[in-house]
Tab-separated table of N, CA and C and ligand atoms in Angstrom:
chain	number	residue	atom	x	y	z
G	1	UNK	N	0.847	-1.205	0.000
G	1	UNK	CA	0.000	0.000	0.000
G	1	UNK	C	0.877	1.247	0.000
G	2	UNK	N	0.604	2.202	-0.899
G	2	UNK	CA	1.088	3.342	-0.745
G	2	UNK	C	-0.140	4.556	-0.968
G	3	UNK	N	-0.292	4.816	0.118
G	3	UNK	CA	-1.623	6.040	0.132
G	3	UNK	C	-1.041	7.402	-0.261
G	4	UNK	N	-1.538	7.815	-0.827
G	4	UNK	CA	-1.255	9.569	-1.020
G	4	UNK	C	-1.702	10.523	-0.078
G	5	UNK	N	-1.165	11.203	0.554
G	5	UNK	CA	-2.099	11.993	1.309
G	5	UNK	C	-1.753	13.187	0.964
G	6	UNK	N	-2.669	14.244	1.078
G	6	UNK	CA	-2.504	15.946	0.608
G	6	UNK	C	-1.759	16.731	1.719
G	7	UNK	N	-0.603	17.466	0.748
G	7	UNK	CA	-0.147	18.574	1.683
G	7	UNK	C	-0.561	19.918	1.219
G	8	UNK	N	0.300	20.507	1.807
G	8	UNK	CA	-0.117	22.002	1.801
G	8	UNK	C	0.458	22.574	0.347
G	9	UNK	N	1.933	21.891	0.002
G	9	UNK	CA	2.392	22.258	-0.872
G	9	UNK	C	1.560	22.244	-2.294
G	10	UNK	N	0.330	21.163	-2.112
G	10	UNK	CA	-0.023	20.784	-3.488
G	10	UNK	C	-1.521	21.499	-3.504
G	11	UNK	N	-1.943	22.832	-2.556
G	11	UNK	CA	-2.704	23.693	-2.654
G	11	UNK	C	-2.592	24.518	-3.627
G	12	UNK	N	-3.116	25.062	-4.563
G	12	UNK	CA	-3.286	25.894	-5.582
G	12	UNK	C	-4.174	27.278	-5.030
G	13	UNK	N	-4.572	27.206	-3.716
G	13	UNK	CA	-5.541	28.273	-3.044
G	13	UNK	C	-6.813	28.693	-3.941
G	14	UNK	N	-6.765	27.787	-5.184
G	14	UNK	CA	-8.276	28.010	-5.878
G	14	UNK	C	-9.200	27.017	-5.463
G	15	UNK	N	-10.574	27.195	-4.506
G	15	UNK	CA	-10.942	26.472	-3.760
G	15	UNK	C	-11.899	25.202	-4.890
G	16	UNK	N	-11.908	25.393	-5.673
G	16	UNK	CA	-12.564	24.476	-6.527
G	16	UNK	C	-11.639	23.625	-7.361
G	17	UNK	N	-10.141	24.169	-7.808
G	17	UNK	CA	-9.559	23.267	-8.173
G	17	UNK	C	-9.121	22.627	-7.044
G	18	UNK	N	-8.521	22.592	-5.710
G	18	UNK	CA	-8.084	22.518	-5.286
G	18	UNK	C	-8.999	20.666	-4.720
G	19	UNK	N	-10.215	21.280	-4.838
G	19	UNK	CA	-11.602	20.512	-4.506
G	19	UNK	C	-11.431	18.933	-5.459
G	20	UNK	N	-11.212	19.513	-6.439
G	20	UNK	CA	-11.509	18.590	-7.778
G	20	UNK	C	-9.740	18.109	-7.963
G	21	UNK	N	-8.757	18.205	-7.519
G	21	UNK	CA	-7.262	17.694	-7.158
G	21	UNK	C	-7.304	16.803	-6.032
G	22	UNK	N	-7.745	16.902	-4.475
G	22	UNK	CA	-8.144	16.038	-3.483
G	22	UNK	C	-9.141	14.573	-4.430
G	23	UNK	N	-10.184	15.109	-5.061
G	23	UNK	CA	-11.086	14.251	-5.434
G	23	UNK	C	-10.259	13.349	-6.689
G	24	UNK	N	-9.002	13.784	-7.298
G	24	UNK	CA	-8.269	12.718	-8.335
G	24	UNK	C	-7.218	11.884	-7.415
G	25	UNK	N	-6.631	12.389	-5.928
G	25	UNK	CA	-6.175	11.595	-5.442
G	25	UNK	C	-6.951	10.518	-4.010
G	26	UNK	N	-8.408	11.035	-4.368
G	26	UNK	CA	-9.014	9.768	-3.624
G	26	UNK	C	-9.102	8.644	-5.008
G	27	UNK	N	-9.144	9.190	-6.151
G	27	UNK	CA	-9.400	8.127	-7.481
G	27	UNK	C	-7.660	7.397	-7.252
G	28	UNK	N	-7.242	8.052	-6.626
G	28	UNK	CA	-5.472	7.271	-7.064
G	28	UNK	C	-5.375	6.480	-6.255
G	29	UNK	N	-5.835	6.570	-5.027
G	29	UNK	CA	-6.176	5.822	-3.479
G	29	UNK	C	-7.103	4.593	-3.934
G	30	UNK	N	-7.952	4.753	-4.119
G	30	UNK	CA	-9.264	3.678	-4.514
G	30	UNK	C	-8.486	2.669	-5.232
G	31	UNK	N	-7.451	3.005	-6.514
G	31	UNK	CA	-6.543	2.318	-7.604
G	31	UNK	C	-6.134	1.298	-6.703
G	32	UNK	N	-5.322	2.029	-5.887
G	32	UNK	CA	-4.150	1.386	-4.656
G	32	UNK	C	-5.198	-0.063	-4.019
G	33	UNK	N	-6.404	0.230	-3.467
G	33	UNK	CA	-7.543	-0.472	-2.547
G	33	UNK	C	-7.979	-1.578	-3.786
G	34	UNK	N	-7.903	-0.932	-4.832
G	34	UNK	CA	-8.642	-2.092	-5.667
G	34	UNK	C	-7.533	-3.041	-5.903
G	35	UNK	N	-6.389	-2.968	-6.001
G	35	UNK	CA	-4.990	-3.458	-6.357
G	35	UNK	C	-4.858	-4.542	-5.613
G	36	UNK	N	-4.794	-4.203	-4.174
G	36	UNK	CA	-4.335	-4.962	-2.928
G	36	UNK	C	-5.413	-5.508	-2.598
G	37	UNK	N	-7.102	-5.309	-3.105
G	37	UNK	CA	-7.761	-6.456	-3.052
G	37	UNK	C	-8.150	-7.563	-3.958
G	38	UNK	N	-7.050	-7.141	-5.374
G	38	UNK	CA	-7.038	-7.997	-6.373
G	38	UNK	C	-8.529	-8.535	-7.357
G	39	UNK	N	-9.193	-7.229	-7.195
G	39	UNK	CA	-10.272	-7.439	-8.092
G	39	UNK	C	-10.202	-6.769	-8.947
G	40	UNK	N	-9.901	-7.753	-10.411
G	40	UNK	CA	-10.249	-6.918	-11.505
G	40	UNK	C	-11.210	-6.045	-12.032
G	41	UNK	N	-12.301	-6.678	-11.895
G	41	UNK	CA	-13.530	-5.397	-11.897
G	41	UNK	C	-13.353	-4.702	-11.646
G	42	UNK	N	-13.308	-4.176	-9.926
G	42	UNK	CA	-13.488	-3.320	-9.082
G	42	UNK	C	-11.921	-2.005	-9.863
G	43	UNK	N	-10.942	-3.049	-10.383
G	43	UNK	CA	-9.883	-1.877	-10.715
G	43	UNK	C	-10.309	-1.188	-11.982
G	44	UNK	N	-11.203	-1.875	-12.908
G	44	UNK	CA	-11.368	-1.514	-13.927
G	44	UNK	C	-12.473	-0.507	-13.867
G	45	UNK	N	-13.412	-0.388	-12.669
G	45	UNK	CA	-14.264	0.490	-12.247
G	45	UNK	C	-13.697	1.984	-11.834
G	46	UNK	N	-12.409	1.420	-11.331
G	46	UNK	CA	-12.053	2.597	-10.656
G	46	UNK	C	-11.035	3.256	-11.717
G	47	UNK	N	-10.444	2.387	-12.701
G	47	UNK	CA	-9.653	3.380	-13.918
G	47	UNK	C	-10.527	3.838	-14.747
G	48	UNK	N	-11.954	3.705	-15.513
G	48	UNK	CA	-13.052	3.980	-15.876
G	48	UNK	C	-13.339	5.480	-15.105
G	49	UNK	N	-13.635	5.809	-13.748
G	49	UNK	CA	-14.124	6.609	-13.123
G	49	UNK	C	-13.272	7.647	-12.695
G	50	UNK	N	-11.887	7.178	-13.030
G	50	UNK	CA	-10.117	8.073	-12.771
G	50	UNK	C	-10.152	8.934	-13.744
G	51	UNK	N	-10.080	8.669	-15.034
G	51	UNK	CA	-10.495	8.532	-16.657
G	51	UNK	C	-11.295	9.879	-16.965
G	52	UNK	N	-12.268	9.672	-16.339
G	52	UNK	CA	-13.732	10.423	-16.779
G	52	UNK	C	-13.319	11.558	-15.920
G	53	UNK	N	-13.490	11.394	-14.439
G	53	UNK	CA	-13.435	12.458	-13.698
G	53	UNK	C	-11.959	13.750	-14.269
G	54	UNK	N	-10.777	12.925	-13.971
G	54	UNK	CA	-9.706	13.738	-14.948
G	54	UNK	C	-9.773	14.379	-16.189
G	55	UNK	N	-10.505	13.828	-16.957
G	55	UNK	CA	-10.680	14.564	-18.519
G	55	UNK	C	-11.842	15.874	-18.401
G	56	UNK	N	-12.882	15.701	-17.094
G	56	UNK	CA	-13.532	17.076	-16.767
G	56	UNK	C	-13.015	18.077	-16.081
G	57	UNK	N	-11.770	17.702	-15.323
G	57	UNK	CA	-11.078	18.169	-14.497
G	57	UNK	C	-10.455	19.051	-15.275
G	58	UNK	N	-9.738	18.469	-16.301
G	58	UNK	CA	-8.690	19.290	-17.587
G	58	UNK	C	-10.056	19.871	-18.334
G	59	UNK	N	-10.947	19.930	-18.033
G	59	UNK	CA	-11.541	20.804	-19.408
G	59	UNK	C	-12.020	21.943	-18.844
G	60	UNK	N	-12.362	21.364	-17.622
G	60	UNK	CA	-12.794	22.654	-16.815
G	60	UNK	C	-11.799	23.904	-16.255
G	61	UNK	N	-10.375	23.048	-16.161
G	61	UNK	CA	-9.170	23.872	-15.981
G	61	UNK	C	-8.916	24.914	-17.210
G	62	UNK	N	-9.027	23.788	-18.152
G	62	UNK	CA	-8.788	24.743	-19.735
G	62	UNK	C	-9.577	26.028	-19.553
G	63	UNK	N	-10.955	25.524	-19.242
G	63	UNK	CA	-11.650	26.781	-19.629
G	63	UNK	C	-11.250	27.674	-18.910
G	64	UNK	N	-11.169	27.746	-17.672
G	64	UNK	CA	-10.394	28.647	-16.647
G	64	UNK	C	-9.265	29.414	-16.865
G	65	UNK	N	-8.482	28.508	-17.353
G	65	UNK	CA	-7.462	29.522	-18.068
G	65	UNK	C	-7.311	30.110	-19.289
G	66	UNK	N	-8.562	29.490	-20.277
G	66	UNK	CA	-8.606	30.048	-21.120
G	66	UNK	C	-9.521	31.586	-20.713
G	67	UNK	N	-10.677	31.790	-19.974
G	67	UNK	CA	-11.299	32.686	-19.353
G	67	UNK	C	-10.299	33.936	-19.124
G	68	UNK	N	-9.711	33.435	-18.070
G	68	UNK	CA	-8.594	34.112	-17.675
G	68	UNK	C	-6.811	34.676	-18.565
G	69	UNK	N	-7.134	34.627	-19.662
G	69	UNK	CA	-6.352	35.085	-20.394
G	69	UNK	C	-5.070	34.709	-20.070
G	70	UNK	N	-5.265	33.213	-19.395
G	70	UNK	CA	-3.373	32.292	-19.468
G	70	UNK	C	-2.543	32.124	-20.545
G	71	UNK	N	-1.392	33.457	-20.388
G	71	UNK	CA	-0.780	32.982	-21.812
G	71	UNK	C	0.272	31.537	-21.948
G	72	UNK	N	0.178	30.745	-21.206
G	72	UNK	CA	0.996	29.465	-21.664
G	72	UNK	C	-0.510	28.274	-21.739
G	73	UNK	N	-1.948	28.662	-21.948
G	73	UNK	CA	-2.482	28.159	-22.217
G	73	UNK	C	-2.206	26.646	-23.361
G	74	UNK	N	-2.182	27.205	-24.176
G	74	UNK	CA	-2.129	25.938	-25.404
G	74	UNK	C	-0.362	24.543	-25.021
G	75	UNK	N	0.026	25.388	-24.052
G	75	UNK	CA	1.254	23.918	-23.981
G	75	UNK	C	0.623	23.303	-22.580
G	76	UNK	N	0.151	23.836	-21.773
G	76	UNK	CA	-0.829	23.409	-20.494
G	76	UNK	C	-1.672	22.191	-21.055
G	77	UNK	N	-2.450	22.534	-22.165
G	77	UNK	CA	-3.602	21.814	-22.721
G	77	UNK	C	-2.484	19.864	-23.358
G	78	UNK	N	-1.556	20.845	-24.148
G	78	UNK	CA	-0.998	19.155	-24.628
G	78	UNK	C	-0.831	18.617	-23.682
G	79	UNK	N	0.122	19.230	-22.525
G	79	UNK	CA	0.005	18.291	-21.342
G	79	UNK	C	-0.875	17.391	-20.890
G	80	UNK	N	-1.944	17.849	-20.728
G	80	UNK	CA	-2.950	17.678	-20.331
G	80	UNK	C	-3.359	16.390	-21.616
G	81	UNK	N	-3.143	16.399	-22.615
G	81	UNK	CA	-3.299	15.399	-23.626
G	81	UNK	C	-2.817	14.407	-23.631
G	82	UNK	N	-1.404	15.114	-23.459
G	82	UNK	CA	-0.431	13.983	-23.479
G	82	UNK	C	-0.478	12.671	-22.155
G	83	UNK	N	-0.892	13.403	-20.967
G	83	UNK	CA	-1.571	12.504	-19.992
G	83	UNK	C	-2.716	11.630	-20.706
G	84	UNK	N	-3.314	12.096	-21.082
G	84	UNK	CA	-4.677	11.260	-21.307
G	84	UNK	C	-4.489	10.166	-22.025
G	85	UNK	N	-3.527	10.450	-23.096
G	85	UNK	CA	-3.266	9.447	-24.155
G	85	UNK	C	-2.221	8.155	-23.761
G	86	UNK	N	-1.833	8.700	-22.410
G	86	UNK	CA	-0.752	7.977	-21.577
G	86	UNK	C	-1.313	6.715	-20.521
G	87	UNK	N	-3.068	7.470	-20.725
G	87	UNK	CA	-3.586	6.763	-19.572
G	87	UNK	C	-4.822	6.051	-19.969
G	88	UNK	N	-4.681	6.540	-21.037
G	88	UNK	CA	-5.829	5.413	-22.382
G	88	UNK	C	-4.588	3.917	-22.913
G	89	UNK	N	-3.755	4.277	-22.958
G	89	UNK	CA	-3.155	3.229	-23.345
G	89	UNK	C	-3.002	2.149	-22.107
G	90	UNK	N	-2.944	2.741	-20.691
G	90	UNK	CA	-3.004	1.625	-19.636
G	90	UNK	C	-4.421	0.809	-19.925
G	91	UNK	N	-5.411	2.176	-20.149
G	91	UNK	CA	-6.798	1.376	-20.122
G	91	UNK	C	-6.945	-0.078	-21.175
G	92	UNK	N	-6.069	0.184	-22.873
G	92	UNK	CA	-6.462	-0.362	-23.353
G	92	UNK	C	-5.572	-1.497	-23.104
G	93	UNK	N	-4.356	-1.408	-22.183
G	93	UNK	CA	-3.955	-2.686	-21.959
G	93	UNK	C	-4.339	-3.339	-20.594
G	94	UNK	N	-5.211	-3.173	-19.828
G	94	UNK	CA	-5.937	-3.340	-19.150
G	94	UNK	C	-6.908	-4.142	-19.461
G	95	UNK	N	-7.801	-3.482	-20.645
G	95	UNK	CA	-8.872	-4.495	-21.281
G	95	UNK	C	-8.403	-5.601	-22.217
G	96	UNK	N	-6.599	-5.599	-22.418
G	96	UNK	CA	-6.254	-6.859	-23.144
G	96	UNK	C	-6.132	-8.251	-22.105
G	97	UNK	N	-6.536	-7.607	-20.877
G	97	UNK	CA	-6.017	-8.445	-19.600
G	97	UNK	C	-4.972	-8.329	-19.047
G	98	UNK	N	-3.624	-7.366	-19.403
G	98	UNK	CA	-2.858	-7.482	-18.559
G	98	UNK	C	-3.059	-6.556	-17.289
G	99	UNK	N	-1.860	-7.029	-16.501
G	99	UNK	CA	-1.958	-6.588	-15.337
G	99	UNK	C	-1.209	-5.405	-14.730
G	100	UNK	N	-2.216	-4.206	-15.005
G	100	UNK	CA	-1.515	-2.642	-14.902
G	100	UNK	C	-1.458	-1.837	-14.244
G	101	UNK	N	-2.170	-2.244	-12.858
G	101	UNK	CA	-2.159	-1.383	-11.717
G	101	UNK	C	-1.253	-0.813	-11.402
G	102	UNK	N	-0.503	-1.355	-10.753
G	102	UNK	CA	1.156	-1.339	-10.183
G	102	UNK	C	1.733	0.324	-11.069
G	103	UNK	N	1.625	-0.258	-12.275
G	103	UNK	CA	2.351	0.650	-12.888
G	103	UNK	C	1.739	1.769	-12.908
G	104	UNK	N	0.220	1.507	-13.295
G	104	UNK	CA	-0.427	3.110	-13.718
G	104	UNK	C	-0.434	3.624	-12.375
G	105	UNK	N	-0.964	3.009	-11.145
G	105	UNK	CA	-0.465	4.085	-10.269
G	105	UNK	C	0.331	4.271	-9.474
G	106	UNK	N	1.760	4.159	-10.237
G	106	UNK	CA	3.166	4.553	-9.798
G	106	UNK	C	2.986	6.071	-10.582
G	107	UNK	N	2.672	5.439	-12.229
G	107	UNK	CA	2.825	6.479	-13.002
G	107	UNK	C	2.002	8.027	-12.892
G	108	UNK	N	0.488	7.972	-12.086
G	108	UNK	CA	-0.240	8.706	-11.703
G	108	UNK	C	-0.131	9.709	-10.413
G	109	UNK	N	0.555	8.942	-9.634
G	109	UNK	CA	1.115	9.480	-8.447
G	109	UNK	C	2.316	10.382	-8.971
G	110	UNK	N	3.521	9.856	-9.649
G	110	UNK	CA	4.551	10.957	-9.908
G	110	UNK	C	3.686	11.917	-11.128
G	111	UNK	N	3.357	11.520	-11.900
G	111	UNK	CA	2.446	12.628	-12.982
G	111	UNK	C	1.642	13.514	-11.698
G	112	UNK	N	0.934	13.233	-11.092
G	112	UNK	CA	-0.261	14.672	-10.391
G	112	UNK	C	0.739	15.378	-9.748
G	113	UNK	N	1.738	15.081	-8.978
G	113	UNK	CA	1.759	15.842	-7.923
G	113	UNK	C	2.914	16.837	-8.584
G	114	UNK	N	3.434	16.133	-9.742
G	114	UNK	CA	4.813	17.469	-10.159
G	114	UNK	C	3.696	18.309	-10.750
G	115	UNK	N	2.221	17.420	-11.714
G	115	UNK	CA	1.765	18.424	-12.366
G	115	UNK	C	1.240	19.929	-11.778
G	116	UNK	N	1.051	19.306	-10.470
G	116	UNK	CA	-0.030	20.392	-9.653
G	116	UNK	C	0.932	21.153	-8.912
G	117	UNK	N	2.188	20.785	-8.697
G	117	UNK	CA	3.260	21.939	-8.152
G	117	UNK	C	3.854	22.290	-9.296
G	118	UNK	N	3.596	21.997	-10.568
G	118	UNK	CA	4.677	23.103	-11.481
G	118	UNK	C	3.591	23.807	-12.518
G	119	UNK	N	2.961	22.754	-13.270
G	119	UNK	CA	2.475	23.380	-14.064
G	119	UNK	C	0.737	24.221	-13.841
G	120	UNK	N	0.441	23.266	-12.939
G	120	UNK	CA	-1.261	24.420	-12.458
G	120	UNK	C	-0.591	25.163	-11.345
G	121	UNK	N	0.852	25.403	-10.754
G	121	UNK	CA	0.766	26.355	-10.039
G	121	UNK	C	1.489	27.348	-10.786
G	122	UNK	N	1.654	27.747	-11.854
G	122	UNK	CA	2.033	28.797	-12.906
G	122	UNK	C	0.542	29.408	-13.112
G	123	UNK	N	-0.561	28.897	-13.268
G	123	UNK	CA	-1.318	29.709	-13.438
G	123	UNK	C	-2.382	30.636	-12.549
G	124	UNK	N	-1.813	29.918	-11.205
G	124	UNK	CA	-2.395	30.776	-10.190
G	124	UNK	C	-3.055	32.088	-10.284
G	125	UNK	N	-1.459	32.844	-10.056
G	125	UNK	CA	-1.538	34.246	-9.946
G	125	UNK	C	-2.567	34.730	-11.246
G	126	UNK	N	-2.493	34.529	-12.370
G	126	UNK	CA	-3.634	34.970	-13.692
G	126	UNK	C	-4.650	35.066	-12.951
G	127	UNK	N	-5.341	33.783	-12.889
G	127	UNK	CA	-6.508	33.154	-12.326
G	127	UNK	C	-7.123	34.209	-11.521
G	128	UNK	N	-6.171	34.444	-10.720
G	128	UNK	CA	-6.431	34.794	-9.367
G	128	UNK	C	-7.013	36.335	-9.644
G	129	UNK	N	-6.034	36.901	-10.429
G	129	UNK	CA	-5.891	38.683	-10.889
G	129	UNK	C	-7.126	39.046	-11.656
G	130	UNK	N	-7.678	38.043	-12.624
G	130	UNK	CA	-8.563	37.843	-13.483
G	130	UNK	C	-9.803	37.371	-13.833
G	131	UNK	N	-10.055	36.735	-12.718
G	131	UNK	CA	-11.458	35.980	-12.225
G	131	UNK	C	-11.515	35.942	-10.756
G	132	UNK	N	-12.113	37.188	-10.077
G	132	UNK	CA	-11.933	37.509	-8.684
G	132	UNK	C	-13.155	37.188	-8.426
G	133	UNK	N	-14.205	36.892	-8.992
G	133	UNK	CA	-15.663	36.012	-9.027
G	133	UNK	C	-15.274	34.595	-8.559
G	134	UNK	N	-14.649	33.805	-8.946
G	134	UNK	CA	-14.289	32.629	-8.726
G	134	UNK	C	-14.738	31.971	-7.657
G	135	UNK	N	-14.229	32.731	-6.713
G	135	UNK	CA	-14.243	32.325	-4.829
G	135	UNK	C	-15.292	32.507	-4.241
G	136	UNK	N	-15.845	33.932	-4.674
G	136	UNK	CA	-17.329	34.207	-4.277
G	136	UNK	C	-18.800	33.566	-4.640
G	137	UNK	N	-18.436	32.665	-5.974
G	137	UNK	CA	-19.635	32.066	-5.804
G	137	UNK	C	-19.598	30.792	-5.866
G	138	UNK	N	-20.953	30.740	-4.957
G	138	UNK	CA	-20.661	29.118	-3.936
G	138	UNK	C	-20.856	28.130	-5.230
G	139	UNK	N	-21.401	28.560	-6.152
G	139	UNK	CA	-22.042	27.254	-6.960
G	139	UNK	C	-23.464	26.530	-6.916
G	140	UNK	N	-24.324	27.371	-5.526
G	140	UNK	CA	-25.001	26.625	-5.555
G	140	UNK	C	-26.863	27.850	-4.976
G	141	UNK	N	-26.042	29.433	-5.453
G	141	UNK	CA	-27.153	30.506	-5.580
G	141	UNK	C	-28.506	30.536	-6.235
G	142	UNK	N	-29.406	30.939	-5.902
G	142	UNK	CA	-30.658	30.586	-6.428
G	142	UNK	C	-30.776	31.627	-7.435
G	143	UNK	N	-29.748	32.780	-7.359
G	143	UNK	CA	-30.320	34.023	-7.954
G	143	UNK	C	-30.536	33.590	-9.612
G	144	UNK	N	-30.833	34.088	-10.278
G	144	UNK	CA	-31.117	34.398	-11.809
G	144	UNK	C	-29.568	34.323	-12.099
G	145	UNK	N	-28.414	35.290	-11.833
G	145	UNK	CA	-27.659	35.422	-12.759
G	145	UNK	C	-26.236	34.451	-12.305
G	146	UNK	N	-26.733	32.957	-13.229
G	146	UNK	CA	-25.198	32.126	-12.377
G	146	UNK	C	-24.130	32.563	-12.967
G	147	UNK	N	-23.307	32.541	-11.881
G	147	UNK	CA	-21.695	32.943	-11.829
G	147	UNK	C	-20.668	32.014	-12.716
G	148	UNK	N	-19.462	32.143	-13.203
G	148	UNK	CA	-18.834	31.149	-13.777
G	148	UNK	C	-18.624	30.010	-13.253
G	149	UNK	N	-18.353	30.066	-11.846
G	149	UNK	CA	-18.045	28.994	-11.199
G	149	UNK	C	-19.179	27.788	-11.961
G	150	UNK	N	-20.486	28.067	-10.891
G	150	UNK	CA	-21.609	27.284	-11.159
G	150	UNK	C	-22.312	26.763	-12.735
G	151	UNK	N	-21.817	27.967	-13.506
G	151	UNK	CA	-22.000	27.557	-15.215
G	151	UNK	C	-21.029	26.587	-15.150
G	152	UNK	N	-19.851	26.853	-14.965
G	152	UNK	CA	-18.925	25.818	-15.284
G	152	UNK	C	-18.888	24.161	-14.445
G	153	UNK	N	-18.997	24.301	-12.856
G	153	UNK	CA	-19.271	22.839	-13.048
G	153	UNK	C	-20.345	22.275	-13.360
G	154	UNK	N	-21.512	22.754	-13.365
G	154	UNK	CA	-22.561	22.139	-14.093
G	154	UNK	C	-22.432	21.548	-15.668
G	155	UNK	N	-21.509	22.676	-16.309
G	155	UNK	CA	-20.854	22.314	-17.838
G	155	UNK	C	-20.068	20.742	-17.629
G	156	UNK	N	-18.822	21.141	-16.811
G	156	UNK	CA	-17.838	20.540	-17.340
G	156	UNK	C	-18.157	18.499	-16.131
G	157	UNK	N	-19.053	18.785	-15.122
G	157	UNK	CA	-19.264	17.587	-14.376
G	157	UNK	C	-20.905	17.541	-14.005
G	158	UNK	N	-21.960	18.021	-15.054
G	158	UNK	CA	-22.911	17.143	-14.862
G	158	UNK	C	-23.651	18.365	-13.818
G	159	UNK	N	-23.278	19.013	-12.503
G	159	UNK	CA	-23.860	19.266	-11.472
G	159	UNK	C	-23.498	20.402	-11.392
G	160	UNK	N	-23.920	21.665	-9.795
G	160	UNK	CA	-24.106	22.591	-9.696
G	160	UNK	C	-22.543	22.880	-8.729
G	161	UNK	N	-21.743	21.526	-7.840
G	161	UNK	CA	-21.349	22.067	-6.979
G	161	UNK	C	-20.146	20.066	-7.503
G	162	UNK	N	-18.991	20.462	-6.561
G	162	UNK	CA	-18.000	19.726	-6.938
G	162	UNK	C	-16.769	19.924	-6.792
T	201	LIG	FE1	-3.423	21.007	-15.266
T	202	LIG	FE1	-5.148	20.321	-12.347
């Protein structure tokens, strides 16, 4: 077993990414639980649901920095590709039957945590200067006029709050 647990260092102080980063390393944790109880299903449930949740995670980031006028936007995004395509190929050797836990989350654990101390913490300060709405709305206001926040996770995960 190797659990991940969150430090301080891997805070971004944006309370919604920050939200939706905790929630990819309970998906990296679950990996670990499904591993060491040796059910294939259950791992294939949980790389399925790693998968999905991460690819809303990056789209919803995109938009954020695209919002926010991030100029290293477009090499952020390949990253962000280049993961995916890194982690579709575990999937599809996964569904050939081999046996890929181990590796994908060795490989997931060193991928998040440099990603979220180097490259989403470059875009902080933008973010921050540029979408000062962000923080203030909860996501979950009754008023008429929703805020980006709440447009956006409803967009990018289905719901109002996340
Ligand atoms: Fe990112
Ligand atoms: Fe991120």
């Amino acid at each position: 077993m190797s659990y991940l647990f969150w430090s301080s260092e891997l805070d971004t102080g944006i309370k919604s990414i920050d939200q939706q980063h905790k929630r990819i390393v309970e998906y990296i944790n679950r990996l670990d639980d499904a591993r060491a109880q040796g059910s294939r299903q259950l791992i294939g449930e949980v790389i399925d649901g790693l998968v999905d949740y991460t690819q809303s995670h990056f789209s919803f980031e995109e938009k954020m920095m695209e919002d926010a006028g991030y100029p290293l936007l477009r090499g952020h995004r390949r990253v962000h590709q280049m993961f995916i395509k890194q982690v579709a190929d575990y999937q599809q050797r996964f569904e050939a039957g081999e046996d890929v836990a181990e590796e994908l989350h060795s490989l997931l654990k060193r991928w998040l945590f440099n990603h979220i101390k180097h490259d989403d913490a470059s875009y902080v300060t933008d973010v921050k200067a540029s979408m000062q709405d962000l923080e203030t709305d909860s996501g979950e206001e009754d008023g008429e006029q929703e805020g980006w926040l709440a447009r956006n996770l409803r967009r990018f995960f289905g719901r109002s709050s996340g």
